[in-house]
Amino acid sequence: MEVLRLHNLQKSFGSVRALKSASFTLDEGEVVALLGDNGAGKSTLIKAISGVFPVDRGDIYVRGQKVSIRSTRDAMDLGIETIHQDTSLAPDLSIARNLFLGREPVNLRWLGVFAPLDLAKLRDAAAALLKRVGISKKLDADALVSTLSGGERQSIAISRAMQFAAKVIILDEPTNNLGVEETHGVLRFVKEVRAAGHSVLLITHNIHHVFQVADRVIVMRRGEIVAEQTVADTDLLTVESIITGADMSALLKETRAK
C-alpha cells in the first residue's frame, strides 16, 4: 500500500533551484534509500517533507490524500517523523522524557500546561516501550540522554517515532560518527522498524549500509531524481556511477591496468 507520494516538488532559494523536480512513492513496510552527493538536493527534499519549509510547487500525498505541509507539526500530525543525525533529542532530559516529549502523561489534565507529570506512568510506559522495540541493553528510563552512546541515542529516537505510530520515518545519516557495533545496532533497528510495518526514507552517504537494509534506491543529482532502482536489481558500482555521473567500473578497470 502506498504511504507517501511526491509529485514534481520544486523549491528555490533566490536564484538557486535546490529542487528542480522530485517525484517518487514510498510504500508501507518499505525502506527507500535517498542518495546523492552534497548539493544534490537531498536535504532540501526531506526538509520539504518534514515541514521545515514549504515547497514552491508540487504535491504531496499521504495514503492517497493530498496534504499541505507548512510546518513540522503538520508533518508529525500526518505521521511523518524525521530523525536527524544529531537525533533531535534533549540531552539534559531523561530517556523517558525524551520518548514522550510533548506527549507526556499528566495528572490533573484540566490544569492544562500547569498539569504535573505522572512520573510513575511515564517511567512504566518508557520501560515497556524500550522492551517492546527490542533494545537489548537494559537502560534506566530515568537516565539522562547525555549519558548514552551515539547508537543508543539513535535507538531512542527511532523508538519515539515508532511509539507514536509514524507512517513514515525519515532517517538523516543515522550511522554518522558511530562505531562499528553501534552502526550494526542501528541497521538492525531499521530492519525491525520495517518488519513492524513502518516505512523508512533513509538518507546516507554509506552505500554499503544501503545494500544491507534498503529495498529501493533513489539517486538525486543537481536537484533532480536521476535514477530509481530496486536494490536486488543493481550493485554498488552501478549506484556509485549514477551518483557521480562517472563510469566507476571503467575507472576501476583503468586503475587495475596501471
PDB file of C-alpha atoms in Angstrom:
ATOM      1  CA  MET A   1       0.000   0.000   0.000  1.00  0.00           C
ATOM      2  CA  GLU A   2       1.282   3.461  -0.924  1.00  0.00           C
ATOM      3  CA  VAL A   3       2.011   5.626   2.124  1.00  0.00           C
ATOM      4  CA  LEU A   4       3.706   8.686   0.618  1.00  0.00           C
ATOM      5  CA  ARG A   5       3.709  10.154  -2.875  1.00  0.00           C
ATOM      6  CA  LEU A   6       5.651  13.202  -4.034  1.00  0.00           C
ATOM      7  CA  HIS A   7       4.786  14.778  -7.371  1.00  0.00           C
ATOM      8  CA  ASN A   8       7.022  17.337  -9.075  1.00  0.00           C
ATOM      9  CA  LEU A   9       8.262  19.051  -5.912  1.00  0.00           C
ATOM     10  CA  GLN A  10      10.179  22.253  -6.635  1.00  0.00           C
ATOM     11  CA  LYS A  11      11.999  24.660  -4.327  1.00  0.00           C
ATOM     12  CA  SER A  12      14.213  27.666  -4.987  1.00  0.00           C
ATOM     13  CA  PHE A  13      16.230  29.914  -2.708  1.00  0.00           C
ATOM     14  CA  GLY A  14      16.600  33.147  -4.619  1.00  0.00           C
ATOM     15  CA  SER A  15      18.194  32.235  -7.940  1.00  0.00           C
ATOM     16  CA  VAL A  16      19.288  28.801  -6.732  1.00  0.00           C
ATOM     17  CA  ARG A  17      16.968  25.942  -7.718  1.00  0.00           C
ATOM     18  CA  ALA A  18      17.579  23.472  -4.916  1.00  0.00           C
ATOM     19  CA  LEU A  19      14.778  21.192  -6.143  1.00  0.00           C
ATOM     20  CA  LYS A  20      14.085  21.201  -9.863  1.00  0.00           C
ATOM     21  CA  SER A  21      11.706  18.254  -9.886  1.00  0.00           C
ATOM     22  CA  ALA A  22      11.228  15.409  -7.421  1.00  0.00           C
ATOM     23  CA  SER A  23       8.642  12.654  -7.767  1.00  0.00           C
ATOM     24  CA  PHE A  24       8.562   9.249  -6.091  1.00  0.00           C
ATOM     25  CA  THR A  25       6.455   6.977  -3.905  1.00  0.00           C
ATOM     26  CA  LEU A  26       7.080   5.142  -0.647  1.00  0.00           C
ATOM     27  CA  ASP A  27       5.113   2.001   0.194  1.00  0.00           C
ATOM     28  CA  GLU A  28       4.091   0.594   3.550  1.00  0.00           C
ATOM     29  CA  GLY A  29       6.815  -1.516   5.188  1.00  0.00           C
ATOM     30  CA  GLU A  30       9.474  -0.353   2.724  1.00  0.00           C
ATOM     31  CA  VAL A  31      12.949   1.106   3.210  1.00  0.00           C
ATOM     32  CA  VAL A  32      13.977   3.502   0.449  1.00  0.00           C
ATOM     33  CA  ALA A  33      17.489   4.955   0.386  1.00  0.00           C
ATOM     34  CA  LEU A  34      17.841   8.521  -0.891  1.00  0.00           C
ATOM     35  CA  LEU A  35      21.362   9.024  -2.240  1.00  0.00           C
ATOM     36  CA  GLY A  36      23.390  11.777  -3.850  1.00  0.00           C
ATOM     37  CA  ASP A  37      26.474  13.920  -3.412  1.00  0.00           C
ATOM     38  CA  ASN A  38      26.462  17.092  -1.322  1.00  0.00           C
ATOM     39  CA  GLY A  39      24.290  19.667  -3.054  1.00  0.00           C
ATOM     40  CA  ALA A  40      22.202  17.047  -4.851  1.00  0.00           C
ATOM     41  CA  GLY A  41      19.002  18.255  -3.157  1.00  0.00           C
ATOM     42  CA  LYS A  42      18.500  15.508  -0.551  1.00  0.00           C
ATOM     43  CA  SER A  43      18.376  17.842   2.440  1.00  0.00           C
ATOM     44  CA  THR A  44      16.007  20.222   0.697  1.00  0.00           C
ATOM     45  CA  LEU A  45      13.702  17.342  -0.181  1.00  0.00           C
ATOM     46  CA  ILE A  46      13.485  15.886   3.323  1.00  0.00           C
ATOM     47  CA  LYS A  47      13.028  19.342   4.840  1.00  0.00           C
ATOM     48  CA  ALA A  48      10.097  19.875   2.495  1.00  0.00           C
ATOM     49  CA  ILE A  49       8.537  16.551   3.522  1.00  0.00           C
ATOM     50  CA  SER A  50       9.151  17.183   7.221  1.00  0.00           C
ATOM     51  CA  GLY A  51       7.712  20.696   7.124  1.00  0.00           C
ATOM     52  CA  VAL A  52      10.846  22.756   7.742  1.00  0.00           C
ATOM     53  CA  PHE A  53       9.851  24.887   4.784  1.00  0.00           C
ATOM     54  CA  PRO A  54       7.076  24.665   2.162  1.00  0.00           C
ATOM     55  CA  VAL A  55       7.746  23.828  -1.475  1.00  0.00           C
ATOM     56  CA  ASP A  56       7.183  26.364  -4.233  1.00  0.00           C
ATOM     57  CA  ARG A  57       5.344  23.902  -6.475  1.00  0.00           C
ATOM     58  CA  GLY A  58       4.299  20.280  -6.459  1.00  0.00           C
ATOM     59  CA  ASP A  59       2.010  17.995  -4.487  1.00  0.00           C
ATOM     60  CA  ILE A  60       2.401  15.670  -1.502  1.00  0.00           C
ATOM     61  CA  TYR A  61       0.016  12.783  -0.857  1.00  0.00           C
ATOM     62  CA  VAL A  62      -0.235  10.709   2.328  1.00  0.00           C
ATOM     63  CA  ARG A  63      -2.167   7.447   1.917  1.00  0.00           C
ATOM     64  CA  GLY A  64      -3.699   8.788  -1.277  1.00  0.00           C
ATOM     65  CA  GLN A  65      -4.884  12.081   0.217  1.00  0.00           C
ATOM     66  CA  LYS A  66      -3.383  15.347  -0.986  1.00  0.00           C
ATOM     67  CA  VAL A  67      -1.955  17.207   2.009  1.00  0.00           C
ATOM     68  CA  SER A  68      -0.435  20.585   2.820  1.00  0.00           C
ATOM     69  CA  ILE A  69       2.712  20.503   4.965  1.00  0.00           C
ATOM     70  CA  ARG A  70       3.519  24.018   6.145  1.00  0.00           C
ATOM     71  CA  SER A  71       5.236  23.178   9.437  1.00  0.00           C
ATOM     72  CA  THR A  72       6.934  20.360  11.323  1.00  0.00           C
ATOM     73  CA  ARG A  73       3.749  19.995  13.375  1.00  0.00           C
ATOM     74  CA  ASP A  74       1.781  19.409  10.154  1.00  0.00           C
ATOM     75  CA  ALA A  75       4.219  16.638   9.220  1.00  0.00           C
ATOM     76  CA  MET A  76       4.043  14.998  12.653  1.00  0.00           C
ATOM     77  CA  ASP A  77       0.242  15.132  12.650  1.00  0.00           C
ATOM     78  CA  LEU A  78       0.322  13.294   9.307  1.00  0.00           C
ATOM     79  CA  GLY A  79       2.567  10.590  10.763  1.00  0.00           C
ATOM     80  CA  ILE A  80       5.877  11.803   9.314  1.00  0.00           C
ATOM     81  CA  GLU A  81       8.730  11.790  11.854  1.00  0.00           C
ATOM     82  CA  THR A  82      12.249  12.961  10.993  1.00  0.00           C
ATOM     83  CA  ILE A  83      15.308  11.809  12.924  1.00  0.00           C
ATOM     84  CA  HIS A  84      18.381  13.875  12.121  1.00  0.00           C
ATOM     85  CA  GLN A  85      21.967  12.775  12.634  1.00  0.00           C
ATOM     86  CA  ASP A  86      22.032  14.640  15.980  1.00  0.00           C
ATOM     87  CA  THR A  87      18.910  12.535  16.857  1.00  0.00           C
ATOM     88  CA  SER A  88      16.876  15.621  17.828  1.00  0.00           C
ATOM     89  CA  LEU A  89      16.901  14.548  21.468  1.00  0.00           C
ATOM     90  CA  ALA A  90      17.150  16.778  24.534  1.00  0.00           C
ATOM     91  CA  PRO A  91      20.416  15.624  26.183  1.00  0.00           C
ATOM     92  CA  ASP A  92      19.619  17.073  29.616  1.00  0.00           C
ATOM     93  CA  LEU A  93      16.298  15.225  29.893  1.00  0.00           C
ATOM     94  CA  SER A  94      15.772  11.570  30.796  1.00  0.00           C
ATOM     95  CA  ILE A  95      15.156   8.748  28.334  1.00  0.00           C
ATOM     96  CA  ALA A  96      11.534   8.633  29.493  1.00  0.00           C
ATOM     97  CA  ARG A  97      11.003  12.372  28.961  1.00  0.00           C
ATOM     98  CA  ASN A  98      12.576  12.178  25.503  1.00  0.00           C
ATOM     99  CA  LEU A  99      10.436   9.218  24.464  1.00  0.00           C
ATOM    100  CA  PHE A 100       7.253  11.132  25.277  1.00  0.00           C
ATOM    101  CA  LEU A 101       8.468  14.690  24.752  1.00  0.00           C
ATOM    102  CA  GLY A 102       5.431  16.937  24.333  1.00  0.00           C
ATOM    103  CA  ARG A 103       3.115  13.957  24.860  1.00  0.00           C
ATOM    104  CA  GLU A 104       3.903  13.088  28.497  1.00  0.00           C
ATOM    105  CA  PRO A 105       1.171  11.524  30.663  1.00  0.00           C
ATOM    106  CA  VAL A 106      -0.031  14.006  33.284  1.00  0.00           C
ATOM    107  CA  ASN A 107      -2.181  14.180  36.373  1.00  0.00           C
ATOM    108  CA  LEU A 108      -4.952  16.758  36.675  1.00  0.00           C
ATOM    109  CA  ARG A 109      -5.106  17.257  32.926  1.00  0.00           C
ATOM    110  CA  TRP A 110      -7.665  20.038  33.393  1.00  0.00           C
ATOM    111  CA  LEU A 111      -4.796  22.268  34.587  1.00  0.00           C
ATOM    112  CA  GLY A 112      -3.518  22.389  31.022  1.00  0.00           C
ATOM    113  CA  VAL A 113       0.131  23.432  30.719  1.00  0.00           C
ATOM    114  CA  PHE A 114       0.390  23.506  34.523  1.00  0.00           C
ATOM    115  CA  ALA A 115      -0.646  19.856  34.913  1.00  0.00           C
ATOM    116  CA  PRO A 116       2.022  17.848  36.806  1.00  0.00           C
ATOM    117  CA  LEU A 117       3.682  14.908  35.082  1.00  0.00           C
ATOM    118  CA  ASP A 118       2.566  11.421  36.050  1.00  0.00           C
ATOM    119  CA  LEU A 119       6.151  10.267  36.658  1.00  0.00           C
ATOM    120  CA  ALA A 120       5.270   6.688  37.624  1.00  0.00           C
ATOM    121  CA  LYS A 121       3.210   6.186  34.477  1.00  0.00           C
ATOM    122  CA  LEU A 122       5.930   7.874  32.415  1.00  0.00           C
ATOM    123  CA  ARG A 123       8.643   5.512  33.720  1.00  0.00           C
ATOM    124  CA  ASP A 124       6.475   2.411  33.279  1.00  0.00           C
ATOM    125  CA  ALA A 125       5.486   3.388  29.720  1.00  0.00           C
ATOM    126  CA  ALA A 126       9.104   4.139  28.797  1.00  0.00           C
ATOM    127  CA  ALA A 127      10.356   0.827  30.195  1.00  0.00           C
ATOM    128  CA  ALA A 128       7.640  -1.073  28.310  1.00  0.00           C
ATOM    129  CA  LEU A 129       8.481   0.752  25.069  1.00  0.00           C
ATOM    130  CA  LEU A 130      12.203   0.030  25.344  1.00  0.00           C
ATOM    131  CA  LYS A 131      11.431  -3.636  25.866  1.00  0.00           C
ATOM    132  CA  ARG A 132       8.922  -3.755  23.004  1.00  0.00           C
ATOM    133  CA  VAL A 133      11.233  -2.237  20.425  1.00  0.00           C
ATOM    134  CA  GLY A 134      13.972  -4.685  21.340  1.00  0.00           C
ATOM    135  CA  ILE A 135      16.739  -2.520  22.784  1.00  0.00           C
ATOM    136  CA  SER A 136      18.896  -5.301  24.191  1.00  0.00           C
ATOM    137  CA  LYS A 137      20.899  -3.327  26.726  1.00  0.00           C
ATOM    138  CA  LYS A 138      18.979  -2.632  29.914  1.00  0.00           C
ATOM    139  CA  LEU A 139      18.591   1.118  30.127  1.00  0.00           C
ATOM    140  CA  ASP A 140      17.271   3.078  33.072  1.00  0.00           C
ATOM    141  CA  ALA A 141      14.327   5.163  31.899  1.00  0.00           C
ATOM    142  CA  ASP A 142      15.435   7.911  34.311  1.00  0.00           C
ATOM    143  CA  ALA A 143      18.967   8.087  32.859  1.00  0.00           C
ATOM    144  CA  LEU A 144      19.875  11.322  31.083  1.00  0.00           C
ATOM    145  CA  VAL A 145      20.248  11.071  27.310  1.00  0.00           C
ATOM    146  CA  SER A 146      23.634  12.789  27.650  1.00  0.00           C
ATOM    147  CA  THR A 147      24.967   9.600  29.300  1.00  0.00           C
ATOM    148  CA  LEU A 148      24.061   7.393  26.311  1.00  0.00           C
ATOM    149  CA  SER A 149      26.229   6.313  23.398  1.00  0.00           C
ATOM    150  CA  GLY A 150      25.505   7.514  19.872  1.00  0.00           C
ATOM    151  CA  GLY A 151      23.876   4.238  18.878  1.00  0.00           C
ATOM    152  CA  GLU A 152      21.676   4.211  21.971  1.00  0.00           C
ATOM    153  CA  ARG A 153      20.527   7.755  21.220  1.00  0.00           C
ATOM    154  CA  GLN A 154      19.567   6.766  17.684  1.00  0.00           C
ATOM    155  CA  SER A 155      17.629   3.797  19.046  1.00  0.00           C
ATOM    156  CA  ILE A 156      15.749   6.037  21.482  1.00  0.00           C
ATOM    157  CA  ALA A 157      14.880   8.499  18.701  1.00  0.00           C
ATOM    158  CA  ILE A 158      13.627   5.724  16.412  1.00  0.00           C
ATOM    159  CA  SER A 159      11.678   4.202  19.323  1.00  0.00           C
ATOM    160  CA  ARG A 160       9.904   7.518  19.836  1.00  0.00           C
ATOM    161  CA  ALA A 161       8.825   7.588  16.199  1.00  0.00           C
ATOM    162  CA  MET A 162       7.557   4.000  16.448  1.00  0.00           C
ATOM    163  CA  GLN A 163       5.691   4.741  19.675  1.00  0.00           C
ATOM    164  CA  PHE A 164       3.582   7.411  18.049  1.00  0.00           C
ATOM    165  CA  ALA A 165       2.744   5.258  15.037  1.00  0.00           C
ATOM    166  CA  ALA A 166       4.659   7.254  12.455  1.00  0.00           C
ATOM    167  CA  LYS A 167       3.643   6.195   8.949  1.00  0.00           C
ATOM    168  CA  VAL A 168       6.935   7.480   7.559  1.00  0.00           C
ATOM    169  CA  ILE A 169      10.238   7.655   9.465  1.00  0.00           C
ATOM    170  CA  ILE A 170      12.915   9.772   7.819  1.00  0.00           C
ATOM    171  CA  LEU A 171      16.438   8.871   8.967  1.00  0.00           C
ATOM    172  CA  ASP A 172      19.037  11.505   8.101  1.00  0.00           C
ATOM    173  CA  GLU A 173      22.527   9.956   8.262  1.00  0.00           C
ATOM    174  CA  PRO A 174      21.602   7.722  11.244  1.00  0.00           C
ATOM    175  CA  THR A 175      25.002   5.985  11.407  1.00  0.00           C
ATOM    176  CA  ASN A 176      27.141   9.096  11.059  1.00  0.00           C
ATOM    177  CA  ASN A 177      30.025   9.164  13.595  1.00  0.00           C
ATOM    178  CA  LEU A 178      29.021   5.811  15.128  1.00  0.00           C
ATOM    179  CA  GLY A 179      31.331   2.884  15.848  1.00  0.00           C
ATOM    180  CA  VAL A 180      31.019  -0.479  14.104  1.00  0.00           C
ATOM    181  CA  GLU A 181      28.949  -2.140  16.838  1.00  0.00           C
ATOM    182  CA  GLU A 182      26.615   0.833  17.236  1.00  0.00           C
ATOM    183  CA  THR A 183      26.174   1.073  13.468  1.00  0.00           C
ATOM    184  CA  HIS A 184      25.142  -2.584  13.296  1.00  0.00           C
ATOM    185  CA  GLY A 185      22.646  -1.916  16.089  1.00  0.00           C
ATOM    186  CA  VAL A 186      21.043   0.982  14.225  1.00  0.00           C
ATOM    187  CA  LEU A 187      20.846  -1.008  10.970  1.00  0.00           C
ATOM    188  CA  ARG A 188      19.239  -3.885  12.866  1.00  0.00           C
ATOM    189  CA  PHE A 189      16.754  -1.421  14.282  1.00  0.00           C
ATOM    190  CA  VAL A 190      15.893  -0.158  10.770  1.00  0.00           C
ATOM    191  CA  LYS A 191      15.053  -3.735   9.769  1.00  0.00           C
ATOM    192  CA  GLU A 192      12.851  -4.111  12.838  1.00  0.00           C
ATOM    193  CA  VAL A 193      11.052  -0.866  12.025  1.00  0.00           C
ATOM    194  CA  ARG A 194      10.304  -2.198   8.529  1.00  0.00           C
ATOM    195  CA  ALA A 195       9.151  -5.540   9.926  1.00  0.00           C
ATOM    196  CA  ALA A 196       6.725  -3.658  12.193  1.00  0.00           C
ATOM    197  CA  GLY A 197       5.113  -2.108   9.091  1.00  0.00           C
ATOM    198  CA  HIS A 198       6.643   1.364   9.196  1.00  0.00           C
ATOM    199  CA  SER A 199       8.054   2.997   6.059  1.00  0.00           C
ATOM    200  CA  VAL A 200      11.572   4.410   6.134  1.00  0.00           C
ATOM    201  CA  LEU A 201      13.260   7.027   3.977  1.00  0.00           C
ATOM    202  CA  LEU A 202      16.989   6.612   4.617  1.00  0.00           C
ATOM    203  CA  ILE A 203      19.452   9.363   3.738  1.00  0.00           C
ATOM    204  CA  THR A 204      23.055   8.195   3.887  1.00  0.00           C
ATOM    205  CA  HIS A 205      26.450   8.544   2.243  1.00  0.00           C
ATOM    206  CA  ASN A 206      27.355   4.956   3.101  1.00  0.00           C
ATOM    207  CA  ILE A 207      26.276   2.833   0.149  1.00  0.00           C
ATOM    208  CA  HIS A 208      27.325  -0.377   1.909  1.00  0.00           C
ATOM    209  CA  HIS A 209      24.629   0.246   4.521  1.00  0.00           C
ATOM    210  CA  VAL A 210      22.077   0.755   1.772  1.00  0.00           C
ATOM    211  CA  PHE A 211      22.632  -2.750   0.455  1.00  0.00           C
ATOM    212  CA  GLN A 212      22.142  -4.150   3.960  1.00  0.00           C
ATOM    213  CA  VAL A 213      18.741  -2.632   4.729  1.00  0.00           C
ATOM    214  CA  ALA A 214      17.103  -0.890   1.747  1.00  0.00           C
ATOM    215  CA  ASP A 215      14.533  -2.227  -0.710  1.00  0.00           C
ATOM    216  CA  ARG A 216      14.919   0.544  -3.265  1.00  0.00           C
ATOM    217  CA  VAL A 217      17.449   3.216  -4.154  1.00  0.00           C
ATOM    218  CA  ILE A 218      16.635   6.720  -5.374  1.00  0.00           C
ATOM    219  CA  VAL A 219      19.510   8.870  -6.620  1.00  0.00           C
ATOM    220  CA  MET A 220      19.445  12.658  -6.826  1.00  0.00           C
ATOM    221  CA  ARG A 221      21.777  14.927  -8.725  1.00  0.00           C
ATOM    222  CA  ARG A 222      21.540  18.732  -9.055  1.00  0.00           C
ATOM    223  CA  GLY A 223      18.047  18.942  -7.627  1.00  0.00           C
ATOM    224  CA  GLU A 224      16.527  16.144  -9.678  1.00  0.00           C
ATOM    225  CA  ILE A 225      15.873  12.441  -9.283  1.00  0.00           C
ATOM    226  CA  VAL A 226      18.023  10.795 -11.931  1.00  0.00           C
ATOM    227  CA  ALA A 227      17.542   7.103 -11.100  1.00  0.00           C
ATOM    228  CA  GLU A 228      15.326   4.723  -9.155  1.00  0.00           C
ATOM    229  CA  GLN A 229      16.099   1.017  -8.837  1.00  0.00           C
ATOM    230  CA  THR A 230      15.398  -1.914  -6.550  1.00  0.00           C
ATOM    231  CA  VAL A 231      18.436  -2.997  -4.565  1.00  0.00           C
ATOM    232  CA  ALA A 232      18.045  -6.546  -5.894  1.00  0.00           C
ATOM    233  CA  ASP A 233      18.445  -5.293  -9.468  1.00  0.00           C
ATOM    234  CA  THR A 234      21.577  -3.199  -9.053  1.00  0.00           C
ATOM    235  CA  ASP A 235      25.017  -3.243  -7.457  1.00  0.00           C
ATOM    236  CA  LEU A 236      27.327  -0.911  -5.580  1.00  0.00           C
ATOM    237  CA  LEU A 237      29.439   0.177  -8.572  1.00  0.00           C
ATOM    238  CA  THR A 238      26.356   0.980 -10.631  1.00  0.00           C
ATOM    239  CA  VAL A 239      24.899   3.120  -7.862  1.00  0.00           C
ATOM    240  CA  GLU A 240      28.191   4.949  -7.360  1.00  0.00           C
ATOM    241  CA  SER A 241      28.349   5.601 -11.118  1.00  0.00           C
ATOM    242  CA  ILE A 242      24.871   7.120 -11.073  1.00  0.00           C
ATOM    243  CA  ILE A 243      25.664   9.305  -8.060  1.00  0.00           C
ATOM    244  CA  THR A 244      28.869  10.707  -9.541  1.00  0.00           C
ATOM    245  CA  GLY A 245      27.891  10.618 -13.192  1.00  0.00           C
ATOM    246  CA  ALA A 246      31.088   8.665 -13.916  1.00  0.00           C
ATOM    247  CA  ASP A 247      31.525   5.079 -15.097  1.00  0.00           C
ATOM    248  CA  MET A 248      33.045   3.612 -11.928  1.00  0.00           C
ATOM    249  CA  SER A 249      33.533   0.158 -13.439  1.00  0.00           C
ATOM    250  CA  ALA A 250      35.599   1.641 -16.294  1.00  0.00           C
ATOM    251  CA  LEU A 251      37.653   3.702 -13.838  1.00  0.00           C
ATOM    252  CA  LEU A 252      38.263   0.581 -11.766  1.00  0.00           C
ATOM    253  CA  LYS A 253      39.496  -1.313 -14.821  1.00  0.00           C
ATOM    254  CA  GLU A 254      41.826   1.543 -15.716  1.00  0.00           C
ATOM    255  CA  THR A 255      43.212   1.614 -12.161  1.00  0.00           C
ATOM    256  CA  ARG A 256      43.846  -2.138 -12.183  1.00  0.00           C
ATOM    257  CA  ALA A 257      45.562  -1.932 -15.563  1.00  0.00           C
ATOM    258  CA  LYS A 258      48.131   0.631 -14.330  1.00  0.00           C
TER     259      LYS A 258
END
